[in-house]
């Protein structure tokens, strides 16, 4: 009995040593195994099975929420008073993204086109697509601006056409027409007398060309040879840089396509991505550790100087001609149409923009740009702003678009409908 009892501590000691050894082994093995699994699942490789299928055809629902500013005092604006607007929406659309024309190249990159389609979601929306809203007549605004340097004869014909076709400075149309397009005889007339002067044909709508469309051919690193380069852009539409802007830095195509970033990044590394809709690369900076539905995340936000003008932030001089900070002129990549990019409600912009219009209420919580990403594998968990991204982790992604078109009292648009 004594002999059997004396063996018990020895057995327990051996078991304890084994457990300690196993624990020490796991301390080293678990990170290695985790790293291997992450690398296997984030690289773009058909042999990775489910992970590749997720990348190719994301089953995650995307939702694009659109808000429209309705003009409340059109007659007073024409008399020189400050515009007053009210926000309508959201009008929510479910978006489907699918990569097609996938080609694996010999240099370790993969090329693809990502198609997008939209379907209205009435349950998630605050109104119907058939809601009428009073908004600026953008056809008049854009045609006036884009033909202002043409001959007197052309400008006279255009002003006469405003009267003949009953074109007013403001129009009352359904949300569906404003967003997805409507036919207008005046547009046909302009395209007849000035072929190729306007960037749209047939129908005019803010998102008329979005549905069943794509944003070009992306060629990214597959990560098979070097995981630190996975998702990093090689070219967009075969280009290493664009030619829209006035400096080498402004024309660079940097970062990823905005879907994922290489894993194992440190917070000090900024996130860069190229946005075809903005015609430029953008950089976000680390703000803080956060969580999304219990998942740890890193939050990256847009720096205050993202849309600053060249005077306030010299590196942005390449994007000029500039207006006051917070609003970026993108006319050079939009057929010279008078289009500008900003945060919703002119958040983070020069105070003059907000003060010029009644009804704007900029809010960091509602109108800033941020990305929440998983700190290890770096897929997008949550996103907020007026652009588009994809995810391979979160249950859904919401995108917010704000339609801002406000006319100043001395705008040529205000005057264009009057024959000269």
Tab-separated table of C-alpha atoms in Angstrom:
chain	number	residue	atom	x	y	z
A	1	UNK	CA	0.000	0.000	0.000
A	2	UNK	CA	2.785	2.414	0.904
A	3	UNK	CA	4.524	1.611	-2.342
A	4	UNK	CA	1.383	2.321	-4.400
A	5	UNK	CA	0.810	5.558	-2.546
A	6	UNK	CA	4.348	6.736	-3.191
A	7	UNK	CA	3.883	6.333	-6.965
A	8	UNK	CA	0.875	8.679	-7.101
A	9	UNK	CA	2.889	11.908	-6.641
A	10	UNK	CA	5.358	10.719	-9.288
A	11	UNK	CA	2.563	10.044	-11.788
A	12	UNK	CA	0.962	13.390	-11.033
A	13	UNK	CA	4.323	15.066	-11.406
A	14	UNK	CA	4.926	13.412	-14.791
A	15	UNK	CA	1.422	14.361	-15.954
A	16	UNK	CA	2.010	17.909	-14.785
A	17	UNK	CA	5.317	18.117	-16.646
A	18	UNK	CA	3.653	16.791	-19.787
A	19	UNK	CA	0.889	19.371	-19.524
A	20	UNK	CA	3.434	22.139	-19.009
A	21	UNK	CA	5.397	20.920	-22.027
A	22	UNK	CA	2.206	20.693	-24.090
A	23	UNK	CA	1.195	24.186	-23.019
A	24	UNK	CA	4.617	25.559	-23.925
A	25	UNK	CA	4.425	23.792	-27.277
A	26	UNK	CA	0.975	25.246	-27.972
A	27	UNK	CA	2.224	28.730	-27.155
A	28	UNK	CA	4.558	28.426	-30.123
A	29	UNK	CA	2.377	26.266	-32.363
A	30	UNK	CA	-0.949	28.128	-32.157
A	31	UNK	CA	0.383	31.415	-33.603
A	32	UNK	CA	2.121	29.476	-36.364
A	33	UNK	CA	-1.016	27.502	-37.201
A	34	UNK	CA	-3.144	30.661	-37.065
A	35	UNK	CA	-0.730	32.500	-39.350
A	36	UNK	CA	-0.800	29.622	-41.837
A	37	UNK	CA	-4.604	29.528	-41.823
A	38	UNK	CA	-4.888	33.290	-42.299
A	39	UNK	CA	-2.430	33.223	-45.201
A	40	UNK	CA	-4.311	30.334	-46.778
A	41	UNK	CA	-7.656	32.125	-46.534
A	42	UNK	CA	-6.688	35.636	-47.618
A	43	UNK	CA	-4.606	34.811	-50.682
A	44	UNK	CA	-6.419	34.710	-54.012
A	45	UNK	CA	-6.061	31.085	-55.016
A	46	UNK	CA	-8.707	28.754	-56.534
A	47	UNK	CA	-7.228	25.881	-54.512
A	48	UNK	CA	-8.298	27.613	-51.268
A	49	UNK	CA	-11.865	26.474	-51.911
A	50	UNK	CA	-14.499	28.304	-49.866
A	51	UNK	CA	-12.279	31.342	-49.269
A	52	UNK	CA	-11.807	31.793	-53.015
A	53	UNK	CA	-15.537	31.403	-53.663
A	54	UNK	CA	-16.229	34.066	-51.032
A	55	UNK	CA	-13.821	36.440	-52.753
A	56	UNK	CA	-15.279	35.773	-56.196
A	57	UNK	CA	-18.972	36.018	-55.361
A	58	UNK	CA	-19.560	37.533	-51.932
A	59	UNK	CA	-22.740	36.189	-50.289
A	60	UNK	CA	-22.749	39.119	-47.838
A	61	UNK	CA	-25.640	41.561	-48.425
A	62	UNK	CA	-24.653	45.135	-49.291
A	63	UNK	CA	-26.976	48.068	-48.813
A	64	UNK	CA	-26.619	51.464	-50.431
A	65	UNK	CA	-28.604	54.157	-48.602
A	66	UNK	CA	-29.326	57.305	-50.595
A	67	UNK	CA	-30.429	60.629	-49.115
A	68	UNK	CA	-31.744	63.487	-51.249
A	69	UNK	CA	-31.821	67.153	-50.271
A	70	UNK	CA	-35.136	68.636	-51.368
A	71	UNK	CA	-35.220	72.368	-52.141
A	72	UNK	CA	-37.878	74.103	-50.026
A	73	UNK	CA	-37.710	77.698	-51.315
A	74	UNK	CA	-37.067	77.650	-55.093
A	75	UNK	CA	-38.707	81.038	-55.816
A	76	UNK	CA	-36.770	82.766	-53.056
A	77	UNK	CA	-33.487	81.301	-54.316
A	78	UNK	CA	-34.084	82.905	-57.719
A	79	UNK	CA	-34.560	86.217	-55.936
A	80	UNK	CA	-31.185	85.863	-54.252
A	81	UNK	CA	-32.145	84.344	-50.891
A	82	UNK	CA	-30.259	81.589	-49.128
A	83	UNK	CA	-31.278	78.039	-50.211
A	84	UNK	CA	-33.246	76.037	-47.650
A	85	UNK	CA	-33.209	72.247	-47.944
A	86	UNK	CA	-34.630	69.232	-46.120
A	87	UNK	CA	-33.130	65.763	-46.181
A	88	UNK	CA	-35.257	62.946	-47.609
A	89	UNK	CA	-34.530	59.262	-47.176
A	90	UNK	CA	-32.902	56.934	-46.810
A	91	UNK	CA	-33.848	55.188	-50.031
A	92	UNK	CA	-32.124	51.844	-49.626
A	93	UNK	CA	-30.894	49.569	-52.396
A	94	UNK	CA	-29.525	46.079	-52.028
A	95	UNK	CA	-26.346	45.750	-54.044
A	96	UNK	CA	-24.881	42.575	-55.454
A	97	UNK	CA	-21.225	42.368	-56.403
A	98	UNK	CA	-19.717	39.593	-58.496
A	99	UNK	CA	-16.253	39.275	-60.003
A	100	UNK	CA	-16.098	38.156	-63.612
A	101	UNK	CA	-13.427	37.775	-66.309
A	102	UNK	CA	-11.005	36.492	-63.664
A	103	UNK	CA	-7.552	35.939	-65.166
A	104	UNK	CA	-4.477	34.710	-63.281
A	105	UNK	CA	-1.324	36.228	-64.739
A	106	UNK	CA	2.196	34.800	-64.843
A	107	UNK	CA	3.617	37.601	-62.666
A	108	UNK	CA	1.595	36.551	-59.609
A	109	UNK	CA	-1.298	38.939	-60.179
A	110	UNK	CA	-4.962	38.359	-60.932
A	111	UNK	CA	-7.187	40.568	-63.094
A	112	UNK	CA	-10.943	40.852	-62.721
A	113	UNK	CA	-13.991	42.968	-63.401
A	114	UNK	CA	-16.523	43.381	-60.601
A	115	UNK	CA	-20.092	43.907	-61.774
A	116	UNK	CA	-22.658	45.548	-59.548
A	117	UNK	CA	-26.445	45.542	-59.619
A	118	UNK	CA	-29.036	47.268	-57.428
A	119	UNK	CA	-32.526	46.418	-56.255
A	120	UNK	CA	-34.755	48.729	-54.219
A	121	UNK	CA	-35.499	47.535	-50.659
A	122	UNK	CA	-38.799	49.094	-49.597
A	123	UNK	CA	-38.724	47.637	-46.072
A	124	UNK	CA	-35.415	49.276	-45.210
A	125	UNK	CA	-36.323	52.572	-46.874
A	126	UNK	CA	-38.011	55.606	-45.345
A	127	UNK	CA	-40.010	56.207	-48.492
A	128	UNK	CA	-40.915	54.962	-51.939
A	129	UNK	CA	-39.021	55.360	-55.197
A	130	UNK	CA	-42.196	57.073	-56.414
A	131	UNK	CA	-41.815	59.927	-53.906
A	132	UNK	CA	-41.604	63.290	-55.651
A	133	UNK	CA	-38.773	65.640	-54.684
A	134	UNK	CA	-37.998	69.170	-55.815
A	135	UNK	CA	-34.346	69.342	-56.831
A	136	UNK	CA	-32.139	71.492	-59.105
A	137	UNK	CA	-32.546	70.765	-62.799
A	138	UNK	CA	-29.119	69.250	-63.307
A	139	UNK	CA	-29.464	68.950	-67.095
A	140	UNK	CA	-29.829	72.728	-67.312
A	141	UNK	CA	-27.058	73.287	-64.793
A	142	UNK	CA	-24.551	70.976	-66.466
A	143	UNK	CA	-25.359	71.960	-70.062
A	144	UNK	CA	-25.038	75.657	-69.173
A	145	UNK	CA	-21.683	75.167	-67.518
A	146	UNK	CA	-20.244	72.900	-70.202
A	147	UNK	CA	-21.232	75.191	-73.087
A	148	UNK	CA	-20.372	78.564	-71.523
A	149	UNK	CA	-17.194	78.893	-73.633
A	150	UNK	CA	-18.846	78.020	-76.961
A	151	UNK	CA	-19.898	80.529	-79.586
A	152	UNK	CA	-22.615	83.104	-79.039
A	153	UNK	CA	-24.836	81.366	-81.616
A	154	UNK	CA	-24.705	78.054	-79.729
A	155	UNK	CA	-25.381	79.754	-76.395
A	156	UNK	CA	-28.325	81.671	-77.888
A	157	UNK	CA	-29.799	78.442	-79.290
A	158	UNK	CA	-29.352	76.756	-75.926
A	159	UNK	CA	-31.064	79.588	-74.045
A	160	UNK	CA	-33.909	79.552	-76.561
A	161	UNK	CA	-34.239	75.789	-76.080
A	162	UNK	CA	-34.656	76.315	-72.329
A	163	UNK	CA	-37.864	78.212	-73.127
A	164	UNK	CA	-39.089	75.967	-75.940
A	165	UNK	CA	-38.643	72.802	-73.882
A	166	UNK	CA	-39.974	74.448	-70.712
A	167	UNK	CA	-36.782	73.923	-68.757
A	168	UNK	CA	-36.935	75.510	-65.309
A	169	UNK	CA	-34.147	75.922	-62.729
A	170	UNK	CA	-35.807	73.322	-60.498
A	171	UNK	CA	-37.721	70.160	-61.305
A	172	UNK	CA	-40.236	68.029	-59.432
A	173	UNK	CA	-39.489	64.377	-60.220
A	174	UNK	CA	-39.657	60.999	-58.524
A	175	UNK	CA	-36.678	59.681	-56.612
A	176	UNK	CA	-36.423	56.846	-59.140
A	177	UNK	CA	-36.181	59.332	-62.031
A	178	UNK	CA	-33.599	61.503	-60.287
A	179	UNK	CA	-31.411	58.521	-59.444
A	180	UNK	CA	-31.841	56.059	-62.298
A	181	UNK	CA	-32.768	58.273	-65.182
A	182	UNK	CA	-35.534	59.866	-67.220
A	183	UNK	CA	-35.928	60.822	-70.860
A	184	UNK	CA	-36.007	64.493	-71.786
A	185	UNK	CA	-36.430	65.976	-75.302
A	186	UNK	CA	-34.178	68.873	-74.269
A	187	UNK	CA	-31.302	66.426	-73.717
A	188	UNK	CA	-31.846	64.974	-77.192
A	189	UNK	CA	-31.815	68.508	-78.632
A	190	UNK	CA	-28.518	69.412	-76.950
A	191	UNK	CA	-26.892	66.191	-78.137
A	192	UNK	CA	-28.076	66.975	-81.668
A	193	UNK	CA	-26.756	70.522	-81.967
A	194	UNK	CA	-23.593	69.893	-79.891
A	195	UNK	CA	-22.619	66.218	-80.342
A	196	UNK	CA	-20.440	64.804	-77.551
A	197	UNK	CA	-20.689	68.015	-75.512
A	198	UNK	CA	-22.504	66.219	-72.679
A	199	UNK	CA	-21.340	63.003	-70.999
A	200	UNK	CA	-24.792	61.369	-71.099
A	201	UNK	CA	-27.091	60.164	-73.856
A	202	UNK	CA	-30.704	59.038	-73.922
A	203	UNK	CA	-31.613	59.129	-70.237
A	204	UNK	CA	-30.221	61.398	-67.549
A	205	UNK	CA	-29.931	60.282	-63.917
A	206	UNK	CA	-27.353	60.584	-61.195
A	207	UNK	CA	-26.810	56.807	-61.167
A	208	UNK	CA	-28.109	56.029	-64.640
A	209	UNK	CA	-24.966	54.091	-65.530
A	210	UNK	CA	-24.503	52.341	-62.165
A	211	UNK	CA	-26.860	49.393	-62.481
A	212	UNK	CA	-25.314	46.317	-64.115
A	213	UNK	CA	-22.048	48.177	-64.512
A	214	UNK	CA	-18.448	47.907	-63.347
A	215	UNK	CA	-15.644	50.292	-62.385
A	216	UNK	CA	-12.994	48.900	-64.698
A	217	UNK	CA	-10.401	46.131	-64.772
A	218	UNK	CA	-8.469	45.723	-61.536
A	219	UNK	CA	-5.219	43.777	-61.465
A	220	UNK	CA	-4.096	42.939	-57.939
A	221	UNK	CA	-1.419	40.780	-56.346
A	222	UNK	CA	-2.711	37.301	-55.548
A	223	UNK	CA	-0.487	36.903	-52.479
A	224	UNK	CA	0.468	33.355	-53.463
A	225	UNK	CA	4.155	34.250	-53.720
A	226	UNK	CA	4.205	37.028	-51.102
A	227	UNK	CA	1.336	37.350	-48.639
A	228	UNK	CA	2.430	40.864	-47.671
A	229	UNK	CA	1.405	42.040	-51.149
A	230	UNK	CA	-1.981	40.307	-51.392
A	231	UNK	CA	-4.755	42.567	-52.766
A	232	UNK	CA	-2.258	45.353	-53.544
A	233	UNK	CA	-3.008	47.002	-56.889
A	234	UNK	CA	-0.731	46.414	-59.833
A	235	UNK	CA	-2.820	48.291	-62.414
A	236	UNK	CA	-6.291	49.682	-62.990
A	237	UNK	CA	-7.500	49.450	-66.589
A	238	UNK	CA	-3.901	48.603	-67.470
A	239	UNK	CA	-2.604	51.854	-65.984
A	240	UNK	CA	0.017	52.374	-63.293
A	241	UNK	CA	-1.174	55.950	-62.879
A	242	UNK	CA	-4.017	58.140	-64.144
A	243	UNK	CA	-3.726	61.404	-66.060
A	244	UNK	CA	-6.565	63.423	-64.514
A	245	UNK	CA	-4.495	65.574	-62.163
A	246	UNK	CA	-1.515	67.920	-62.164
A	247	UNK	CA	1.157	66.153	-60.125
A	248	UNK	CA	2.784	62.738	-60.090
A	249	UNK	CA	1.608	62.137	-56.524
A	250	UNK	CA	-2.016	63.004	-57.299
A	251	UNK	CA	-2.084	60.640	-60.301
A	252	UNK	CA	-0.695	57.620	-58.429
A	253	UNK	CA	-2.756	54.416	-58.197
A	254	UNK	CA	-1.939	53.217	-54.685
A	255	UNK	CA	-3.126	50.636	-52.181
A	256	UNK	CA	-5.833	48.071	-52.841
A	257	UNK	CA	-9.212	48.075	-54.569
A	258	UNK	CA	-10.798	48.843	-51.195
A	259	UNK	CA	-11.982	45.305	-50.504
A	260	UNK	CA	-9.229	43.858	-48.310
A	261	UNK	CA	-5.707	44.685	-47.248
A	262	UNK	CA	-2.681	42.467	-46.527
A	263	UNK	CA	-2.918	40.731	-43.121
A	264	UNK	CA	-0.788	41.297	-40.021
A	265	UNK	CA	-0.546	45.049	-40.524
A	266	UNK	CA	0.349	47.346	-37.637
A	267	UNK	CA	-1.923	50.282	-36.718
A	268	UNK	CA	0.798	52.756	-37.702
A	269	UNK	CA	0.460	51.724	-41.353
A	270	UNK	CA	-2.163	53.825	-43.163
A	271	UNK	CA	-4.778	52.211	-45.386
A	272	UNK	CA	-4.608	53.223	-49.031
A	273	UNK	CA	-7.044	52.365	-51.793
A	274	UNK	CA	-7.888	53.565	-55.279
A	275	UNK	CA	-11.459	54.750	-55.941
A	276	UNK	CA	-12.462	54.918	-59.629
A	277	UNK	CA	-15.534	56.970	-58.708
A	278	UNK	CA	-13.349	59.585	-56.994
A	279	UNK	CA	-10.679	59.199	-59.717
A	280	UNK	CA	-7.913	59.138	-57.117
A	281	UNK	CA	-6.169	57.175	-54.400
A	282	UNK	CA	-7.147	57.858	-50.812
A	283	UNK	CA	-5.408	57.266	-47.510
A	284	UNK	CA	-7.041	56.574	-44.139
A	285	UNK	CA	-5.244	56.725	-40.788
A	286	UNK	CA	-5.578	54.629	-37.645
A	287	UNK	CA	-7.777	56.109	-34.917
A	288	UNK	CA	-8.437	53.489	-32.235
A	289	UNK	CA	-9.197	49.884	-31.298
A	290	UNK	CA	-12.891	49.102	-31.474
A	291	UNK	CA	-15.241	46.149	-31.835
A	292	UNK	CA	-18.113	45.175	-34.116
A	293	UNK	CA	-20.633	42.641	-32.804
A	294	UNK	CA	-18.004	41.239	-30.460
A	295	UNK	CA	-15.264	41.102	-33.105
A	296	UNK	CA	-12.142	43.170	-32.314
A	297	UNK	CA	-11.384	45.766	-34.971
A	298	UNK	CA	-9.056	48.609	-35.853
A	299	UNK	CA	-10.819	51.826	-36.827
A	300	UNK	CA	-9.355	53.914	-39.632
A	301	UNK	CA	-10.735	57.352	-40.462
A	302	UNK	CA	-10.301	59.970	-43.161
A	303	UNK	CA	-7.841	62.673	-42.081
A	304	UNK	CA	-9.037	66.280	-42.011
A	305	UNK	CA	-6.847	67.092	-45.003
A	306	UNK	CA	-8.310	64.461	-47.351
A	307	UNK	CA	-10.324	67.057	-49.311
A	308	UNK	CA	-8.348	70.112	-48.190
A	309	UNK	CA	-7.314	72.547	-50.893
A	310	UNK	CA	-3.730	73.114	-51.976
A	311	UNK	CA	-3.316	76.206	-49.814
A	312	UNK	CA	-4.309	74.481	-46.587
A	313	UNK	CA	-2.510	71.227	-47.467
A	314	UNK	CA	0.221	71.660	-50.125
A	315	UNK	CA	0.370	67.946	-51.151
A	316	UNK	CA	-3.175	68.392	-52.514
A	317	UNK	CA	-2.141	71.111	-54.993
A	318	UNK	CA	-2.080	68.449	-57.703
A	319	UNK	CA	-5.869	68.140	-57.424
A	320	UNK	CA	-6.471	71.834	-58.130
A	321	UNK	CA	-8.073	74.034	-59.435
A	322	UNK	CA	-9.446	74.127	-55.893
A	323	UNK	CA	-12.256	75.769	-54.025
A	324	UNK	CA	-12.377	76.191	-50.255
A	325	UNK	CA	-11.223	73.171	-48.244
A	326	UNK	CA	-13.576	70.244	-47.844
A	327	UNK	CA	-14.863	70.181	-51.433
A	328	UNK	CA	-12.823	68.571	-54.203
A	329	UNK	CA	-13.267	69.480	-57.848
A	330	UNK	CA	-13.559	66.246	-59.894
A	331	UNK	CA	-14.571	67.908	-63.168
A	332	UNK	CA	-11.344	66.866	-64.874
A	333	UNK	CA	-12.298	63.193	-64.650
A	334	UNK	CA	-16.021	63.713	-65.282
A	335	UNK	CA	-15.991	65.140	-68.823
A	336	UNK	CA	-15.465	68.635	-67.342
A	337	UNK	CA	-18.969	68.583	-65.888
A	338	UNK	CA	-19.290	70.834	-62.789
A	339	UNK	CA	-19.061	68.025	-60.246
A	340	UNK	CA	-17.493	68.141	-56.797
A	341	UNK	CA	-16.766	65.606	-54.073
A	342	UNK	CA	-17.291	66.234	-50.362
A	343	UNK	CA	-18.411	64.602	-47.177
A	344	UNK	CA	-22.209	64.644	-46.621
A	345	UNK	CA	-23.629	67.906	-45.249
A	346	UNK	CA	-20.205	69.435	-46.014
A	347	UNK	CA	-18.819	67.770	-42.900
A	348	UNK	CA	-15.213	68.790	-42.242
A	349	UNK	CA	-15.426	71.493	-44.910
A	350	UNK	CA	-14.882	75.224	-44.765
A	351	UNK	CA	-17.689	76.711	-42.594
A	352	UNK	CA	-18.741	78.911	-45.488
A	353	UNK	CA	-20.335	75.955	-47.270
A	354	UNK	CA	-22.639	75.089	-44.359
A	355	UNK	CA	-23.434	78.734	-43.619
A	356	UNK	CA	-24.529	79.284	-47.225
A	357	UNK	CA	-27.425	76.808	-46.942
A	358	UNK	CA	-30.149	76.348	-44.333
A	359	UNK	CA	-30.888	72.741	-43.427
A	360	UNK	CA	-27.382	71.258	-43.268
A	361	UNK	CA	-26.310	69.590	-40.039
A	362	UNK	CA	-22.823	68.046	-40.346
A	363	UNK	CA	-22.147	65.296	-37.818
A	364	UNK	CA	-19.024	63.213	-37.258
A	365	UNK	CA	-21.163	60.221	-36.264
A	366	UNK	CA	-23.342	60.337	-39.384
A	367	UNK	CA	-21.191	61.908	-42.059
A	368	UNK	CA	-17.549	60.944	-41.536
A	369	UNK	CA	-15.687	58.234	-43.413
A	370	UNK	CA	-14.414	55.308	-41.372
A	371	UNK	CA	-13.444	51.679	-41.893
A	372	UNK	CA	-13.435	48.985	-39.217
A	373	UNK	CA	-11.123	46.080	-40.050
A	374	UNK	CA	-10.172	42.878	-38.289
A	375	UNK	CA	-6.633	43.397	-36.896
A	376	UNK	CA	-5.238	40.074	-38.170
A	377	UNK	CA	-6.836	39.130	-41.472
A	378	UNK	CA	-7.826	42.733	-42.389
A	379	UNK	CA	-11.222	42.121	-44.033
A	380	UNK	CA	-13.689	45.001	-43.874
A	381	UNK	CA	-16.146	44.630	-40.986
A	382	UNK	CA	-17.971	47.934	-41.125
A	383	UNK	CA	-17.983	50.971	-43.356
A	384	UNK	CA	-19.717	54.333	-43.454
A	385	UNK	CA	-19.629	57.032	-46.122
A	386	UNK	CA	-20.688	57.882	-49.632
A	387	UNK	CA	-18.615	55.399	-51.571
A	388	UNK	CA	-18.590	51.637	-52.025
A	389	UNK	CA	-16.663	48.769	-50.489
A	390	UNK	CA	-17.050	45.063	-49.991
A	391	UNK	CA	-16.627	42.730	-47.059
A	392	UNK	CA	-15.874	39.118	-46.312
A	393	UNK	CA	-16.691	39.192	-42.614
A	394	UNK	CA	-19.566	41.423	-41.559
A	395	UNK	CA	-23.208	40.310	-41.963
A	396	UNK	CA	-24.005	43.385	-44.034
A	397	UNK	CA	-22.468	46.606	-45.262
A	398	UNK	CA	-24.266	49.946	-45.487
A	399	UNK	CA	-23.190	52.751	-47.817
A	400	UNK	CA	-24.623	56.251	-47.606
A	401	UNK	CA	-24.955	58.657	-50.537
A	402	UNK	CA	-26.073	62.254	-50.069
A	403	UNK	CA	-27.212	64.145	-53.157
A	404	UNK	CA	-25.956	67.695	-52.708
A	405	UNK	CA	-26.727	70.192	-55.451
A	406	UNK	CA	-27.105	73.704	-54.134
A	407	UNK	CA	-27.114	76.775	-56.359
A	408	UNK	CA	-25.674	80.096	-55.252
A	409	UNK	CA	-27.644	83.291	-56.038
A	410	UNK	CA	-25.168	84.418	-58.741
A	411	UNK	CA	-24.741	80.992	-60.329
A	412	UNK	CA	-24.699	80.915	-64.160
A	413	UNK	CA	-27.198	78.055	-63.774
A	414	UNK	CA	-29.706	80.468	-62.266
A	415	UNK	CA	-29.295	82.839	-65.165
A	416	UNK	CA	-29.001	80.253	-67.962
A	417	UNK	CA	-32.725	79.682	-68.423
A	418	UNK	CA	-33.264	83.314	-69.337
A	419	UNK	CA	-32.675	84.218	-73.011
A	420	UNK	CA	-29.816	86.690	-73.408
